[in-house]
XYZ file of C-alpha atoms in Angstrom:
493
model
C -38.232 105.952 -34.498
C -34.767 106.795 -35.710
C -31.879 104.322 -35.636
C -30.135 106.094 -32.702
C -33.209 105.663 -30.357
C -33.505 102.032 -31.460
C -29.840 101.354 -30.612
C -30.333 103.134 -27.225
C -33.319 100.992 -26.342
C -31.512 97.862 -27.375
C -28.460 98.723 -25.321
C -30.690 99.489 -22.301
C -32.521 96.160 -22.673
C -29.233 94.289 -22.934
C -27.967 96.113 -19.855
C -31.084 95.076 -17.909
C -30.702 91.483 -19.029
C -26.999 91.540 -18.099
C -27.869 92.863 -14.594
C -30.509 90.174 -14.131
C -28.012 87.547 -15.223
C -25.344 88.764 -12.872
C -27.818 88.862 -9.997
C -29.035 85.300 -10.642
C -25.497 84.095 -11.098
C -24.482 85.623 -7.802
C -27.501 84.011 -6.152
C -26.466 80.693 -7.693
C -22.918 81.140 -6.390
C -24.298 81.902 -2.922
C -26.383 78.740 -3.030
C -23.385 76.808 -4.140
C -21.414 78.300 -1.246
C -24.189 77.327 1.163
C -24.483 73.794 -0.135
C -20.801 73.074 -0.765
C -18.872 75.039 1.821
C -21.084 75.387 4.933
C -20.882 72.111 6.630
C -22.389 71.492 10.093
C -20.652 69.125 12.536
C -23.034 67.144 14.712
C -22.499 65.672 18.217
C -25.327 63.638 19.684
C -26.297 62.096 23.038
C -29.535 60.123 23.191
C -31.649 59.144 26.184
C -31.268 55.469 25.351
C -27.440 55.899 25.596
C -26.846 54.481 22.113
C -25.110 57.804 21.327
C -22.923 59.408 23.993
C -21.461 62.710 22.755
C -21.063 60.776 19.469
C -19.772 62.516 16.331
C -22.353 62.011 13.628
C -22.165 62.552 9.856
C -21.967 66.280 8.917
C -25.018 68.141 7.539
C -24.838 70.588 4.663
C -26.662 73.915 4.667
C -29.181 74.578 1.850
C -31.108 77.517 0.510
C -34.331 75.474 0.711
C -36.575 76.424 3.586
C -39.083 73.937 5.006
C -42.560 74.958 6.114
C -44.572 73.647 9.017
C -41.569 72.772 11.183
C -40.160 74.496 14.190
C -37.513 77.019 13.065
C -34.469 77.977 15.155
C -33.331 81.333 13.933
C -29.706 82.363 14.685
C -29.067 86.100 15.064
C -25.441 86.982 15.600
C -26.325 90.691 15.782
C -28.177 90.204 19.043
C -25.560 89.418 21.695
C -25.675 88.751 25.427
C -23.038 87.819 27.998
C -19.474 86.813 27.358
C -18.835 83.312 28.672
C -16.145 82.296 31.175
C -16.507 78.510 30.939
C -18.055 75.202 31.992
C -16.876 72.658 34.519
C -17.223 71.307 38.045
C -15.660 71.352 41.509
C -12.395 69.589 42.386
C -13.324 68.893 46.040
C -11.057 67.280 48.543
C -12.831 63.954 47.898
C -12.344 64.270 44.183
C -8.688 65.110 44.538
C -8.129 62.234 46.924
C -9.606 59.737 44.463
C -7.597 61.160 41.571
C -4.299 61.173 43.384
C -4.613 58.165 45.643
C -6.869 55.681 43.852
C -5.599 55.880 40.299
C -2.267 54.843 38.861
C -0.340 57.370 36.802
C -1.603 56.163 33.389
C -5.256 56.150 34.489
C -4.889 59.579 36.138
C -3.227 61.034 32.984
C -5.941 59.642 30.775
C -8.692 61.083 33.025
C -7.184 64.566 33.207
C -6.669 64.662 29.498
C -10.253 63.539 28.962
C -11.632 66.219 31.251
C -9.413 69.141 30.522
C -8.138 68.960 26.915
C -9.727 69.209 23.448
C -9.282 65.422 23.081
C -12.027 65.126 25.700
C -14.638 67.490 26.971
C -12.220 70.447 27.389
C -13.451 71.795 30.763
C -12.174 75.310 31.390
C -13.615 76.376 34.727
C -13.337 74.696 38.146
C -14.475 75.392 41.668
C -12.377 75.100 44.807
C -13.544 74.728 48.382
C -11.591 77.149 50.571
C -10.871 74.684 53.417
C -13.087 71.751 54.085
C -16.591 71.074 52.734
C -18.925 68.105 53.069
C -16.615 66.363 50.626
C -13.244 66.695 52.329
C -10.943 63.929 53.544
C -7.479 63.484 55.022
C -4.579 61.729 53.283
C -6.131 58.343 54.198
C -9.567 59.157 52.850
C -11.166 59.691 56.258
C -13.629 62.560 56.823
C -11.767 65.797 57.645
C -13.072 69.214 58.762
C -10.589 72.036 58.741
C -9.845 75.592 57.692
C -6.539 77.246 56.922
C -6.199 78.784 60.348
C -7.243 76.326 63.067
C -6.195 77.053 66.710
C -8.399 74.903 69.024
C -10.591 77.989 69.678
C -7.888 80.524 70.574
C -7.858 83.942 68.839
C -5.175 84.359 66.106
C -5.965 87.756 64.710
C -2.536 87.895 63.022
C -3.158 84.538 61.335
C 0.047 83.068 62.594
C -1.280 79.526 62.184
C -2.329 79.995 58.549
C -1.453 76.990 56.332
C -2.889 75.295 53.215
C -0.893 72.113 53.839
C -4.068 70.021 54.286
C -5.018 70.812 50.690
C -2.055 68.850 49.286
C -4.052 66.499 47.074
C -6.098 69.406 45.748
C -3.001 71.480 45.072
C -1.328 68.602 43.242
C -4.404 68.074 41.133
C -4.756 71.787 40.292
C -1.155 71.913 39.260
C -1.626 68.880 36.939
C -4.691 70.565 35.424
C -2.918 73.903 34.914
C -0.073 72.114 33.150
C -2.616 71.067 30.543
C -4.706 74.303 30.481
C -2.945 77.332 31.736
C -5.851 79.692 31.251
C -8.401 77.671 33.248
C -10.477 79.802 35.671
C -10.868 78.937 39.361
C -13.500 80.149 41.777
C -12.949 79.545 45.475
C -15.768 79.188 47.991
C -15.515 78.743 51.822
C -17.917 76.474 53.691
C -16.933 78.046 57.049
C -14.577 80.559 58.595
C -12.156 79.246 61.227
C -14.273 78.348 64.326
C -12.423 80.862 66.546
C -13.859 83.614 64.423
C -17.480 82.635 65.229
C -19.673 84.198 67.872
C -20.067 82.230 71.087
C -19.792 78.651 70.055
C -16.479 77.765 68.295
C -17.510 75.038 65.926
C -17.014 74.009 62.276
C -20.606 72.924 61.666
C -22.833 75.994 61.658
C -23.123 79.360 63.439
C -21.878 82.734 62.171
C -19.096 85.298 62.408
C -18.648 87.267 65.630
C -20.510 90.473 64.677
C -19.479 92.094 68.000
C -15.810 92.201 67.109
C -14.621 94.201 64.106
C -11.160 92.648 64.515
C -12.746 89.325 63.537
C -14.074 90.802 60.337
C -10.695 92.327 59.625
C -8.922 89.023 60.253
C -11.346 87.103 58.073
C -10.719 89.591 55.205
C -6.980 89.015 55.644
C -7.671 85.247 55.587
C -8.980 85.589 52.021
C -5.914 87.626 51.110
C -3.612 84.945 52.508
C -5.597 82.253 50.615
C -5.231 84.000 47.303
C -1.533 84.676 47.880
C -0.788 81.183 49.101
C -2.368 79.535 46.050
C -0.681 82.004 43.765
C 2.686 80.933 45.259
C 1.798 77.402 44.243
C 1.237 78.585 40.682
C -2.527 78.400 41.004
C -4.244 81.744 40.190
C -7.648 82.307 41.780
C -9.901 84.152 39.382
C -12.748 84.811 41.807
C -14.115 83.981 45.243
C -17.544 83.718 46.633
C -17.935 84.963 50.283
C -19.836 81.972 51.686
C -21.208 78.759 50.252
C -24.968 78.626 50.806
C -25.074 81.444 53.402
C -28.737 80.801 54.211
C -28.202 77.195 55.221
C -26.259 75.518 58.030
C -25.920 71.881 59.093
C -24.821 70.191 62.304
C -23.258 67.463 60.144
C -20.527 69.194 58.154
C -18.746 72.563 57.875
C -21.231 75.405 57.278
C -21.810 78.992 58.334
C -24.739 81.371 57.935
C -24.257 84.924 56.599
C -27.168 87.302 56.106
C -27.129 89.788 53.242
C -26.481 92.604 55.701
C -23.490 90.749 57.208
C -22.132 89.917 53.769
C -22.545 93.543 52.629
C -20.734 94.792 55.722
C -17.875 92.307 55.236
C -17.426 93.061 51.543
C -17.937 96.811 51.613
C -15.940 97.626 54.795
C -13.339 94.907 55.064
C -12.728 92.483 52.151
C -13.028 94.966 49.255
C -10.705 97.547 50.776
C -8.125 94.962 51.876
C -8.109 93.375 48.400
C -7.652 96.841 46.879
C -4.840 97.810 49.258
C -3.007 94.483 48.482
C -3.393 94.829 44.735
C -5.497 91.636 44.510
C -7.627 91.518 41.356
C -9.514 88.358 42.298
C -13.189 89.081 41.712
C -15.601 89.098 44.644
C -18.963 87.285 44.088
C -21.962 87.462 46.429
C -24.635 85.032 47.550
C -23.679 81.561 46.140
C -26.938 79.877 46.972
C -30.186 78.738 45.429
C -32.270 80.454 42.698
C -35.108 80.721 45.298
C -34.500 83.767 47.539
C -31.737 85.245 45.418
C -33.464 88.473 44.479
C -34.278 89.493 48.061
C -30.788 88.639 49.288
C -29.009 90.456 46.382
C -31.267 93.501 46.635
C -30.484 93.834 50.363
C -26.758 93.399 49.723
C -26.574 95.958 46.932
C -28.364 98.608 48.998
C -24.906 98.918 50.571
C -23.096 101.114 48.069
C -19.686 100.125 49.366
C -20.519 96.408 48.918
C -21.947 97.053 45.495
C -18.767 98.830 44.407
C -16.548 95.858 45.234
C -18.877 93.037 44.203
C -18.504 91.626 40.633
C -21.769 89.668 40.610
C -24.032 87.029 42.117
C -23.644 83.194 42.129
C -26.462 80.638 42.130
C -27.187 77.009 42.904
C -29.918 74.753 41.476
C -31.637 73.139 44.405
C -34.665 75.439 44.862
C -36.364 77.733 42.469
C -35.886 78.130 38.692
C -33.241 79.660 36.436
C -35.514 82.623 35.771
C -34.329 84.043 39.139
C -31.014 84.852 37.493
C -32.697 87.037 34.904
C -34.621 88.817 37.650
C -31.322 89.718 39.371
C -29.761 90.752 36.062
C -32.696 92.953 35.230
C -32.456 94.740 38.562
C -28.605 94.961 38.517
C -27.571 94.760 34.842
C -24.034 95.962 35.609
C -23.335 92.938 37.817
C -22.365 89.499 36.397
C -24.313 86.324 36.869
C -22.591 83.025 37.775
C -23.816 79.437 38.216
C -21.598 77.603 40.661
C -23.236 74.379 41.829
C -25.628 71.620 40.964
C -25.444 67.954 41.953
C -27.355 65.002 40.728
C -27.527 61.662 42.533
C -28.824 58.164 42.787
C -32.276 59.541 43.767
C -32.775 59.981 40.024
C -31.441 57.044 37.923
C -32.995 57.434 34.497
C -30.326 58.634 32.087
C -32.714 60.434 29.650
C -34.650 62.212 32.375
C -31.461 63.389 34.016
C -29.973 64.511 30.701
C -33.117 66.481 29.801
C -33.324 68.176 33.209
C -29.717 69.134 33.183
C -29.845 70.499 29.656
C -33.096 72.431 30.255
C -32.103 73.991 33.608
C -28.286 74.067 33.657
C -26.570 73.786 30.283
C -29.151 75.703 28.377
C -31.259 77.318 31.084
C -28.469 78.942 33.116
C -26.810 80.735 30.110
C -30.143 81.782 28.690
C -30.666 83.493 32.049
C -27.326 85.358 31.886
C -24.933 82.966 33.658
C -21.334 83.456 32.499
C -20.326 80.063 33.660
C -21.864 76.657 34.513
C -20.440 74.442 37.191
C -21.532 71.016 38.458
C -20.612 69.893 42.013
C -18.051 67.071 42.523
C -16.005 66.333 39.408
C -15.322 62.823 40.736
C -16.781 60.538 43.470
C -16.412 56.884 44.182
C -18.787 53.998 43.502
C -20.590 54.788 46.814
C -20.983 58.496 46.194
C -18.099 59.407 48.459
C -15.972 59.635 50.349
C -18.081 62.130 52.234
C -17.599 64.437 55.234
C -21.087 64.353 56.687
C -22.935 65.605 53.658
C -24.833 63.972 50.794
C -24.608 60.194 50.913
C -25.929 59.458 47.422
C -24.627 62.296 45.262
C -23.088 61.491 41.904
C -19.873 62.913 40.436
C -19.346 64.000 36.846
C -17.351 60.760 36.734
C -17.186 57.747 39.109
C -13.780 56.421 40.151
C -13.781 52.941 41.455
C -11.659 52.870 44.647
C -10.452 49.303 44.119
C -9.472 49.453 40.426
C -9.132 53.190 39.604
C -11.479 52.599 36.605
C -13.619 55.481 35.495
C -17.272 55.553 34.606
C -18.588 58.612 32.785
C -21.942 59.745 34.143
C -24.733 61.724 32.517
C -23.230 64.857 33.957
C -20.086 64.253 31.866
C -22.072 64.267 28.651
C -24.301 67.221 29.690
C -21.278 69.397 30.393
C -19.425 68.127 27.390
C -22.103 69.324 25.017
C -21.021 72.835 25.966
C -17.491 72.710 27.285
C -16.048 70.812 24.291
C -17.294 73.460 21.835
C -17.845 76.830 23.629
C -14.533 78.563 24.157
C -13.533 81.058 26.802
C -14.768 84.528 25.751
C -17.412 83.071 23.462
C -20.462 85.384 23.185
C -23.948 84.105 23.614
C -26.055 85.052 20.642
C -29.808 84.924 19.978
C -31.484 81.686 19.080
C -35.179 80.714 19.013
C -36.179 78.182 21.645
C -39.375 76.185 22.129
C -40.125 75.284 25.704
C -40.573 71.520 26.296
C -39.935 70.588 22.635
C -36.697 72.056 21.232
C -34.799 74.182 23.729
C -31.638 75.917 22.547
C -28.734 78.204 23.326
C -26.201 79.573 20.763
C -22.741 81.131 20.829
C -20.131 82.595 18.596
C -16.598 81.759 19.540
C -13.737 84.292 19.287
C -12.610 82.497 16.026
C -16.064 83.207 14.654
C -17.164 79.582 14.700
C -20.765 79.011 15.756
C -22.197 76.690 18.331
C -25.853 75.664 18.709
C -26.897 73.402 21.592
C -30.348 71.857 21.407
C -32.267 69.589 23.722
C -35.486 67.642 23.242
C -37.021 67.037 26.682
C -40.227 65.625 25.207
C -41.308 62.009 24.771
C -41.290 61.977 20.940
C -39.038 62.898 18.021
C -38.808 66.590 17.235
C -38.059 67.826 13.739
C -36.759 71.375 13.395
C -34.800 73.519 10.991
C -32.014 76.024 11.726
C -31.983 79.310 9.836
C -28.632 81.135 9.745
C -29.082 84.174 7.547
C -31.132 82.456 4.916
C -29.159 79.206 4.929
C -31.019 76.264 6.383
C -30.487 72.747 7.708
C -33.029 70.327 9.128
C -32.558 67.821 11.893
C -34.749 65.360 13.855
C -33.748 64.964 17.520
C -34.875 61.841 19.374
C -36.780 62.146 22.688
C -34.815 62.910 25.912
C -31.764 63.694 23.807
C -29.277 66.544 23.203
C -27.203 67.702 20.235
C -24.500 70.233 19.555
C -23.961 71.716 16.125
C -20.890 73.667 15.079
C -20.181 75.541 11.827
C -18.045 78.318 10.444
C -19.570 81.728 9.709
C -20.164 82.754 6.101
């Protein structure tokens, strides 16, 4: 072998060794980046209440993969819905307590805690259009009303329209908007004005007068006036639902039934066109009732092409059925959005860990994993007796409890459940794929617009659950106590 060939082989061998060195050096640098720069923030709530959305010591990613443990794989390349936000309803009762039973310093502290990044950072709220089963007058007494009450006489031109009875609500919304201008608001009516109903002119129950198209036209204009009146107060209404729980009525508080066919007729022939002609961009959402029965109702409504054209999506409540109903509706109507607008807990279930686990599994994790763009609890605040009420639930629980005598605030399990999402998942965050294990480690994951990542995990079981998270070949391991929830956040590589 001549010297030229020997030198060529030697150079080739040196080149191969150099490439191998560079490859291993790069791998080393990547491992160093994983171990030194990818830090995971941890926020924990435990069923024994020893940790309540508590910031824990950060975890570092590693290149070391464990075997024989549950692995949660994050996949940012598989994306789902864009989120609107998390929150609850500022009902008339909630607003009354905030405005009338708290001094200025306590009220300011509470609103900062609920609606800013110093607290749980709620960014979506629900408004009752007129009275609900949690509406009171300025003295805290039960009050049923709409924005156009006439003692039964027709008022097709809406000459008696007024939002004056919403004053505590308006004041509260304005205070919230001063802290968070981009908060989203969805409005939902419990009833139309009684004079619009067929036959019996009552608040509590019945249905629109289907024999008179002028009533349908007036009710469509009622929604226009509502959106415009609140806009004039500096309160933009992002969306409305047509009727709260349209398949349920009660003789005890404001309610109204509205079949899918009635709702389709109203949206397609009246409300949609009048919103369009008035340049109103407030989104129209259908249904607004339980998971159970949603597919039948939505299918019947969307058979009306006019209604389908004007309807942005479908809203759900938690009281019957399972979250999977939302995926069924999404599968049948993938171009329509899914919203989750109400769930209330109460003193019928007092165990903190059980409540936390149910809410995480079904609401905070279960609703978004079944395509919900938002998650809303019911009353954001109630008093120590679950009130004041207007004929409805007597033992419901607010996100917080405000003591009527002292104005002191107690944070309930709902506060911590919502906070595990609202504090970390920003508006326009995108849900991304994450592995979930039913009844052991249940998860949902997001990427925020700033490219930070959020993983929410819950352990509804009765024992500790160890698991590891795999983000593109970087790993961290965590053990979550029973009946507990955790939120992890970290920056993308």
